[in-house]
Amino acid sequence: MKQYIYADNAATTQLDPKAFEAMIPWLRDEYGNASQPYSFSRKPKKAIAEARAVIAECINADPEEIYFTSGGTESDNWAIKGSAFSDSGHHATITSQIEHHAVLHSCEATERIGYPVAYLPADEEGRILPETLDRYISDRTRLVSVMTANNEIGTIQDIAGLADIAHAHGAMFHTDAVQAVGHIPIDVKALDVDMLSASAHKFNGPRGIGFLYIRKGIKVCPFMDGGGQENKNRAGTENTAAIVGMSIALMNNTQNMRNTSDSIRSLENLLITKLIEEGLVFRRNGANTLPGLISLSFQNSNGEMLLHRMDLKGICVSTGSACNGSSDEISHVLQAIHLPDEYAKGTIRISLGKHNTESEIFKITESLKQILMPK
Ligand code: PLP
């Protein structure tokens, strides 16, 4: 197999080998349906309960507040649509202009059937300021949804400050923490959020599994109708292997978070220092960013061209969010932060993870120099 330098960890991550090992028995031998009452199903049922408890502990929630989903997209859809559909008064949702499409398109879907939505502007560094929310919110607001950290530019938001304003107006607060969980400390009680979305494949767990934290007492409609799984809130036979894999990956990432983020930060600093040393001129987007999430804009260049030329050198980077990968339009996030077009068009996202090395950073910077400053 060709050896790639994988620097697109915000798109997805390599599966933790311990998570993989832990999944095998549930795929091969212990295939019982966890909802069945016979003894063969006792082990998968117990494994799911243990995984729920582990995940809850990692974010300081109670196990009954964790609902398994198929990933970040489903969790976001559930939070936005489930809270709207439980509200016959058609109160408003407030979200931000820089959310992932899983949130934005869910909001648009509710708007089409009569639920009003307002979209908060961001500042030039991608921050949603509490004072901006304060201007938009009213006692007719049902839900505020602002992401914990942005997937294109990495900006981390003041979630506790925003949730505080939402609650002062009697609104619920949801955060899409898909890029943050497993990478920065997340404590749902300290953040005071009512719902939080997460996705395993962003923290070295398997793809196709995630969870939605729903604080006890919060009113949201079930998202999937069918059987009685997930306390009658999300129907469908449980994916035991994926749930177990997700819990192991999250536990490992949480236990090693400090060391991992320190080493990713030092790779990030090395990359920036090398680019400057090589004489490359660029603009870095975002502020107070996630470790290793680096959005770089090269004036009068072309992000698509950079992505493909890096690909030819065996290096995986992205132009913006993973879901924008095939479009050469300027992403909604770069537009929202008012990045001038001549920079926005030449933007790439390099997202480092725990498997990247110093020698890979040298290859990345050397390759960018060869592409942008040919001799
Ligand atoms: N939210 C954010 C911030 C993301 O970055 C992503 C994926 O890129 C999603 C939601 C969707 O997650 P999933 O791929 O698990 O559906």
Short mmCIF file of C-alpha atoms and ligand atoms in Angstrom, two decimals:
data_model
loop_
_atom_site.label_atom_id
_atom_site.label_comp_id
_atom_site.label_asym_id
_atom_site.label_seq_id
_atom_site.Cartn_x
_atom_site.Cartn_y
_atom_site.Cartn_z
CA MET A 1 0.00 0.00 0.00
CA LYS A 2 1.26 3.49 -0.85
CA GLN A 3 2.52 5.36 2.21
CA TYR A 4 0.76 8.69 2.61
CA ILE A 5 1.49 11.57 4.91
CA TYR A 6 -1.95 11.95 6.42
CA ALA A 7 -2.55 15.56 7.52
CA ASP A 8 -6.35 15.64 7.27
CA ASN A 9 -7.30 14.51 10.77
CA ALA A 10 -10.21 16.94 10.94
CA ALA A 11 -11.83 14.93 8.11
CA THR A 12 -11.33 11.60 9.83
CA THR A 13 -8.72 9.82 11.94
CA GLN A 14 -6.86 6.53 12.04
CA LEU A 15 -8.61 3.90 14.18
CA ASP A 16 -6.99 3.38 17.59
CA PRO A 17 -5.54 -0.19 17.50
CA LYS A 18 -6.92 -0.85 21.01
CA ALA A 19 -10.39 0.20 19.85
CA PHE A 20 -10.05 -2.14 16.87
CA GLU A 21 -9.05 -5.07 19.10
CA ALA A 22 -11.94 -4.36 21.45
CA MET A 23 -14.42 -4.41 18.55
CA ILE A 24 -13.49 -7.81 17.14
CA PRO A 25 -15.39 -10.11 19.56
CA TRP A 26 -18.64 -8.17 18.99
CA LEU A 27 -18.31 -8.53 15.22
CA ARG A 28 -17.27 -12.18 15.19
CA ASP A 29 -18.45 -14.21 18.18
CA GLU A 30 -20.77 -12.17 20.37
CA TYR A 31 -23.21 -11.14 17.68
CA GLY A 32 -26.36 -11.34 19.83
CA ASN A 33 -28.92 -8.56 19.49
CA ALA A 34 -28.47 -6.52 22.67
CA SER A 35 -32.22 -5.98 22.96
CA GLN A 36 -33.14 -9.66 23.15
CA PRO A 37 -33.99 -11.13 26.57
CA TYR A 38 -32.07 -14.47 26.29
CA SER A 39 -28.68 -15.18 27.88
CA PHE A 40 -26.69 -14.91 24.59
CA SER A 41 -27.58 -11.20 24.54
CA ARG A 42 -26.45 -10.49 28.07
CA LYS A 43 -22.83 -9.81 27.13
CA PRO A 44 -23.54 -7.30 24.34
CA LYS A 45 -26.10 -5.58 26.57
CA LYS A 46 -23.51 -5.31 29.35
CA ALA A 47 -20.82 -4.11 26.93
CA ILE A 48 -23.12 -1.33 25.69
CA ALA A 49 -23.95 -0.28 29.26
CA GLU A 50 -20.25 -0.18 30.13
CA ALA A 51 -19.41 1.83 26.99
CA ARG A 52 -22.17 4.31 27.83
CA ALA A 53 -20.74 4.75 31.33
CA VAL A 54 -17.18 5.25 30.01
CA ILE A 55 -18.32 7.85 27.47
CA ALA A 56 -20.42 9.65 30.08
CA GLU A 57 -17.46 9.84 32.43
CA CYS A 58 -15.21 11.33 29.72
CA ILE A 59 -17.54 14.34 29.37
CA ASN A 60 -18.82 14.46 32.97
CA ALA A 61 -22.35 13.36 32.07
CA ASP A 62 -24.58 10.64 33.51
CA PRO A 63 -24.83 7.41 31.47
CA GLU A 64 -28.60 7.90 30.88
CA GLU A 65 -27.79 11.20 29.17
CA ILE A 66 -25.79 9.53 26.36
CA TYR A 67 -27.74 8.44 23.24
CA PHE A 68 -25.92 6.52 20.52
CA THR A 69 -26.34 7.75 16.94
CA SER A 70 -24.74 7.03 13.57
CA GLY A 71 -22.35 10.00 13.92
CA GLY A 72 -22.07 13.77 14.09
CA THR A 73 -24.51 14.47 11.27
CA GLU A 74 -27.29 12.48 12.90
CA SER A 75 -26.61 13.97 16.33
CA ASP A 76 -26.83 17.50 14.91
CA ASN A 77 -30.03 16.69 12.95
CA TRP A 78 -31.58 15.24 16.08
CA ALA A 79 -30.71 18.20 18.30
CA ILE A 80 -32.01 20.80 15.82
CA LYS A 81 -35.07 19.01 14.42
CA GLY A 82 -35.95 17.11 17.60
CA SER A 83 -36.11 20.31 19.63
CA ALA A 84 -38.09 22.15 16.91
CA PHE A 85 -40.62 19.34 16.47
CA SER A 86 -41.24 19.20 20.22
CA ASP A 87 -42.25 22.89 20.15
CA SER A 88 -45.77 23.57 18.90
CA GLY A 89 -45.25 27.30 19.54
CA HIS A 90 -42.73 27.57 16.64
CA HIS A 91 -40.20 29.52 18.66
CA ALA A 92 -36.95 30.53 16.98
CA THR A 93 -33.59 28.79 16.67
CA ILE A 94 -30.40 30.83 16.70
CA THR A 95 -27.28 29.32 15.20
CA SER A 96 -24.11 30.75 13.66
CA GLN A 97 -23.02 31.37 10.08
CA ILE A 98 -19.95 29.17 10.53
CA GLU A 99 -21.63 25.93 11.63
CA HIS A 100 -21.06 22.64 9.82
CA HIS A 101 -23.66 21.88 7.15
CA ALA A 102 -25.10 19.18 9.43
CA VAL A 103 -26.40 22.03 11.59
CA LEU A 104 -26.99 24.63 8.87
CA HIS A 105 -28.97 22.33 6.59
CA SER A 106 -30.98 20.97 9.52
CA CYS A 107 -31.87 24.53 10.48
CA GLU A 108 -32.84 25.30 6.88
CA ALA A 109 -35.07 22.20 6.84
CA THR A 110 -36.93 23.43 9.93
CA GLU A 111 -37.17 26.93 8.43
CA ARG A 112 -38.91 25.52 5.35
CA ILE A 113 -41.71 24.20 7.54
CA GLY A 114 -42.21 27.36 9.50
CA TYR A 115 -39.66 27.45 12.33
CA PRO A 116 -37.76 30.76 12.23
CA VAL A 117 -33.93 30.65 12.33
CA ALA A 118 -31.38 33.44 12.79
CA TYR A 119 -27.70 33.07 11.84
CA LEU A 120 -25.16 34.82 14.06
CA PRO A 121 -22.22 36.51 12.33
CA ALA A 122 -18.66 35.68 13.40
CA ASP A 123 -15.79 38.11 13.85
CA GLU A 124 -12.67 37.99 11.65
CA GLU A 125 -11.11 35.29 13.78
CA GLY A 126 -14.21 33.10 13.65
CA ARG A 127 -15.47 33.92 17.14
CA ILE A 128 -19.17 34.12 17.95
CA LEU A 129 -19.13 36.80 20.59
CA PRO A 130 -21.54 36.54 23.54
CA GLU A 131 -22.52 40.18 22.96
CA THR A 132 -23.63 39.27 19.41
CA LEU A 133 -25.88 36.51 20.79
CA ASP A 134 -27.18 38.99 23.35
CA ARG A 135 -28.32 41.27 20.51
CA TYR A 136 -30.14 38.51 18.61
CA ILE A 137 -31.77 36.53 21.42
CA SER A 138 -35.27 37.12 22.75
CA ASP A 139 -37.75 35.31 24.94
CA ARG A 140 -39.14 33.81 21.68
CA THR A 141 -35.90 31.83 21.21
CA ARG A 142 -36.22 28.09 21.84
CA LEU A 143 -32.72 26.86 20.98
CA VAL A 144 -29.24 28.30 20.52
CA SER A 145 -26.78 26.07 18.67
CA VAL A 146 -23.12 27.12 18.39
CA MET A 147 -20.27 24.73 17.64
CA THR A 148 -17.53 24.16 20.24
CA ALA A 149 -14.74 24.41 17.66
CA ASN A 150 -14.85 25.09 13.94
CA ASN A 151 -13.87 22.34 11.52
CA GLU A 152 -12.26 24.62 8.92
CA ILE A 153 -10.35 27.18 10.94
CA GLY A 154 -10.27 25.57 14.40
CA THR A 155 -11.58 28.51 16.41
CA ILE A 156 -12.76 27.44 19.88
CA GLN A 157 -15.83 29.29 21.14
CA ASP A 158 -16.74 30.58 24.58
CA ILE A 159 -19.45 27.95 25.01
CA ALA A 160 -20.09 28.55 28.71
CA GLY A 161 -20.55 32.30 28.05
CA LEU A 162 -22.96 31.65 25.17
CA ALA A 163 -24.94 28.99 27.09
CA ASP A 164 -25.31 31.42 29.96
CA ILE A 165 -27.02 33.98 27.72
CA ALA A 166 -29.29 31.32 26.18
CA HIS A 167 -30.41 30.13 29.61
CA ALA A 168 -31.01 33.67 30.85
CA HIS A 169 -33.65 33.91 28.09
CA GLY A 170 -35.16 30.51 28.81
CA ALA A 171 -33.65 28.92 25.66
CA MET A 172 -31.89 25.54 25.39
CA PHE A 173 -28.27 25.36 24.29
CA HIS A 174 -26.81 22.79 21.90
CA THR A 175 -23.19 22.56 20.81
CA ASP A 176 -21.73 20.62 17.90
CA ALA A 177 -18.58 19.38 19.62
CA VAL A 178 -17.66 16.95 16.83
CA GLN A 179 -14.17 18.45 16.35
CA ALA A 180 -13.57 19.02 20.03
CA VAL A 181 -14.50 15.81 21.88
CA GLY A 182 -11.41 13.68 22.50
CA HIS A 183 -9.09 16.60 21.68
CA ILE A 184 -9.77 19.28 24.27
CA PRO A 185 -11.31 18.83 27.74
CA ILE A 186 -15.11 18.72 27.56
CA ASP A 187 -17.20 18.90 30.71
CA VAL A 188 -20.91 19.25 29.95
CA LYS A 189 -21.65 20.49 33.46
CA ALA A 190 -18.96 23.19 33.43
CA LEU A 191 -20.03 24.26 29.93
CA ASP A 192 -23.67 24.10 31.08
CA VAL A 193 -24.93 22.77 27.73
CA ASP A 194 -28.25 20.96 27.24
CA MET A 195 -27.20 18.94 24.19
CA LEU A 196 -23.83 18.08 22.69
CA SER A 197 -22.99 16.21 19.47
CA ALA A 198 -19.94 13.98 19.01
CA SER A 199 -18.62 11.60 16.37
CA ALA A 200 -16.24 8.68 17.02
CA HIS A 201 -14.24 8.85 13.80
CA LYS A 202 -12.95 12.29 14.72
CA PHE A 203 -11.27 10.91 17.86
CA ASN A 204 -9.70 7.68 16.53
CA GLY A 205 -12.87 5.65 16.88
CA PRO A 206 -14.73 3.85 14.08
CA ARG A 207 -16.75 5.70 11.41
CA GLY A 208 -20.56 5.52 11.49
CA ILE A 209 -21.06 5.91 15.23
CA GLY A 210 -21.44 8.92 17.49
CA PHE A 211 -23.56 10.16 20.32
CA LEU A 212 -25.82 12.96 21.41
CA TYR A 213 -25.67 14.08 25.03
CA ILE A 214 -29.12 15.21 26.16
CA ARG A 215 -29.29 16.66 29.63
CA LYS A 216 -31.90 15.03 31.88
CA GLY A 217 -35.26 16.83 31.66
CA ILE A 218 -34.64 18.39 28.23
CA LYS A 219 -37.55 18.03 25.81
CA VAL A 220 -36.59 16.71 22.35
CA CYS A 221 -38.59 14.43 20.06
CA PRO A 222 -37.16 11.01 19.28
CA PHE A 223 -35.30 11.20 15.97
CA MET A 224 -35.59 7.66 14.62
CA ASP A 225 -38.99 6.04 14.96
CA GLY A 226 -39.14 2.28 15.31
CA GLY A 227 -38.10 -0.05 18.12
CA GLY A 228 -37.57 0.87 21.74
CA GLN A 229 -33.77 1.19 21.77
CA GLU A 230 -31.99 4.08 23.51
CA ASN A 231 -34.79 4.45 26.01
CA LYS A 232 -37.34 4.75 23.17
CA ASN A 233 -35.54 7.78 21.74
CA ARG A 234 -33.47 6.40 18.89
CA ALA A 235 -34.72 3.23 17.27
CA GLY A 236 -32.50 0.68 15.52
CA THR A 237 -30.52 -2.40 16.59
CA GLU A 238 -27.45 -1.28 18.51
CA ASN A 239 -24.06 -1.48 16.77
CA THR A 240 -22.29 -3.13 19.70
CA ALA A 241 -18.83 -3.29 18.09
CA ALA A 242 -18.86 0.37 17.05
CA ILE A 243 -20.19 1.52 20.42
CA VAL A 244 -17.45 -0.41 22.26
CA GLY A 245 -14.79 0.86 19.82
CA MET A 246 -15.95 4.43 20.32
CA SER A 247 -15.76 4.14 24.11
CA ILE A 248 -12.22 2.73 24.05
CA ALA A 249 -11.02 5.39 21.61
CA LEU A 250 -12.54 8.19 23.67
CA MET A 251 -11.15 6.80 26.92
CA ASN A 252 -7.63 6.53 25.46
CA ASN A 253 -7.74 9.99 23.92
CA THR A 254 -9.10 11.50 27.13
CA GLN A 255 -6.50 9.80 29.34
CA ASN A 256 -3.63 10.95 27.09
CA MET A 257 -5.09 14.30 26.11
CA ARG A 258 -2.52 16.56 27.75
CA ASN A 259 0.51 14.77 26.26
CA THR A 260 -1.05 14.36 22.85
CA SER A 261 -2.13 17.96 22.55
CA ASP A 262 1.30 19.19 23.73
CA SER A 263 3.05 17.14 21.09
CA ILE A 264 0.59 18.13 18.34
CA ARG A 265 1.02 21.79 19.33
CA SER A 266 4.78 21.48 19.02
CA LEU A 267 4.41 19.96 15.53
CA GLU A 268 2.07 22.83 14.68
CA ASN A 269 4.63 25.39 15.89
CA LEU A 270 7.35 23.61 13.95
CA LEU A 271 5.27 23.75 10.77
CA ILE A 272 4.62 27.48 11.11
CA THR A 273 8.29 28.19 11.94
CA LYS A 274 9.52 26.16 8.96
CA LEU A 275 7.10 27.88 6.56
CA ILE A 276 8.36 31.27 7.72
CA GLU A 277 12.00 30.11 7.49
CA GLU A 278 11.37 28.89 3.93
CA GLY A 279 10.20 32.41 3.05
CA LEU A 280 6.58 31.49 2.39
CA VAL A 281 4.10 34.31 2.93
CA PHE A 282 0.73 33.22 4.30
CA ARG A 283 -2.11 34.21 6.51
CA ARG A 284 -3.26 31.93 9.33
CA ASN A 285 -7.01 31.90 9.97
CA GLY A 286 -8.77 31.39 13.28
CA ALA A 287 -7.99 32.21 16.90
CA ASN A 288 -7.57 30.12 20.02
CA THR A 289 -7.57 27.11 17.73
CA LEU A 290 -7.82 23.36 18.27
CA PRO A 291 -4.41 21.68 18.57
CA GLY A 292 -3.06 20.92 15.09
CA LEU A 293 -5.90 22.49 13.09
CA ILE A 294 -4.11 24.92 10.78
CA SER A 295 -5.93 26.98 8.14
CA LEU A 296 -3.42 28.67 5.84
CA SER A 297 -4.19 31.16 3.10
CA PHE A 298 -1.67 31.90 0.35
CA GLN A 299 -2.41 35.12 -1.51
CA ASN A 300 -3.41 34.73 -5.18
CA SER A 301 -2.99 30.98 -5.05
CA ASN A 302 -5.56 28.21 -5.51
CA GLY A 303 -6.54 25.81 -2.75
CA GLU A 304 -7.70 23.08 -5.18
CA MET A 305 -4.40 23.24 -7.06
CA LEU A 306 -2.47 23.03 -3.77
CA LEU A 307 -4.52 20.03 -2.62
CA HIS A 308 -3.90 18.12 -5.87
CA ARG A 309 -0.20 19.00 -6.08
CA MET A 310 0.24 17.89 -2.45
CA ASP A 311 -1.67 14.71 -3.29
CA LEU A 312 0.81 13.96 -6.09
CA LYS A 313 3.51 14.12 -3.42
CA GLY A 314 1.54 11.67 -1.24
CA ILE A 315 0.34 14.28 1.25
CA CYS A 316 -3.34 14.50 2.27
CA VAL A 317 -4.59 17.97 3.17
CA SER A 318 -7.94 19.63 2.60
CA THR A 319 -9.17 22.85 1.03
CA GLY A 320 -11.75 23.55 3.70
CA SER A 321 -14.21 21.26 5.42
CA ALA A 322 -14.26 17.62 4.31
CA CYS A 323 -17.75 18.07 2.93
CA ASN A 324 -16.55 20.94 0.70
CA GLY A 325 -13.76 18.85 -0.75
CA SER A 326 -15.10 18.72 -4.28
CA SER A 327 -16.22 22.31 -4.60
CA ASP A 328 -14.02 25.23 -5.58
CA GLU A 329 -16.43 27.80 -4.20
CA ILE A 330 -15.21 29.83 -1.25
CA SER A 331 -16.46 28.07 1.85
CA HIS A 332 -19.23 29.64 3.92
CA VAL A 333 -16.83 29.84 6.88
CA LEU A 334 -14.18 31.85 5.03
CA GLN A 335 -16.93 34.10 3.68
CA ALA A 336 -18.36 34.59 7.17
CA ILE A 337 -15.00 35.73 8.57
CA HIS A 338 -14.68 38.14 5.61
CA LEU A 339 -11.40 36.72 4.40
CA PRO A 340 -10.55 38.66 1.23
CA ASP A 341 -11.12 36.58 -1.93
CA GLU A 342 -7.46 36.66 -2.98
CA TYR A 343 -6.63 34.81 0.28
CA ALA A 344 -9.79 32.69 0.57
CA LYS A 345 -9.21 31.07 -2.84
CA GLY A 346 -5.71 30.00 -1.81
CA THR A 347 -6.70 28.38 1.49
CA ILE A 348 -5.81 24.89 2.66
CA ARG A 349 -6.45 23.11 5.94
CA ILE A 350 -3.68 21.02 7.45
CA SER A 351 -4.97 19.04 10.43
CA LEU A 352 -2.38 17.15 12.44
CA GLY A 353 -3.11 14.17 14.63
CA LYS A 354 -1.37 11.97 17.16
CA HIS A 355 0.29 9.85 14.45
CA ASN A 356 2.10 12.70 12.68
CA THR A 357 5.86 13.08 13.10
CA GLU A 358 8.49 15.82 12.81
CA SER A 359 9.89 14.33 9.62
CA GLU A 360 6.41 14.53 8.07
CA ILE A 361 6.26 18.23 8.98
CA PHE A 362 9.56 18.77 7.14
CA LYS A 363 8.13 16.99 4.07
CA ILE A 364 4.93 19.04 4.21
CA THR A 365 6.76 22.38 4.42
CA GLU A 366 9.32 21.37 1.77
CA SER A 367 6.50 20.32 -0.58
CA LEU A 368 4.60 23.57 -0.07
CA LYS A 369 7.78 25.48 -0.85
CA GLN A 370 8.36 23.47 -4.05
CA ILE A 371 4.79 24.11 -5.20
CA LEU A 372 4.51 27.76 -4.23
CA MET A 373 8.08 28.91 -4.89
CA PRO A 374 9.35 26.80 -7.82
CA LYS A 375 13.05 27.45 -8.59
N1 PLP B 1 -19.91 18.66 12.72
C1 PLP B 1 -18.64 19.01 12.49
C2 PLP B 1 -18.09 20.23 13.15
C3 PLP B 1 -17.83 18.23 11.65
O1 PLP B 1 -16.57 18.59 11.43
C4 PLP B 1 -18.39 17.09 11.03
C5 PLP B 1 -17.59 16.28 10.08
O2 PLP B 1 -16.72 16.79 9.40
C6 PLP B 1 -19.73 16.75 11.32
C7 PLP B 1 -20.46 17.56 12.16
C8 PLP B 1 -20.36 15.52 10.74
O3 PLP B 1 -19.90 14.39 11.43
P1 PLP B 1 -20.03 12.92 10.81
O4 PLP B 1 -19.01 12.82 9.73
O5 PLP B 1 -19.72 12.00 11.95
O6 PLP B 1 -21.43 12.75 10.32
#
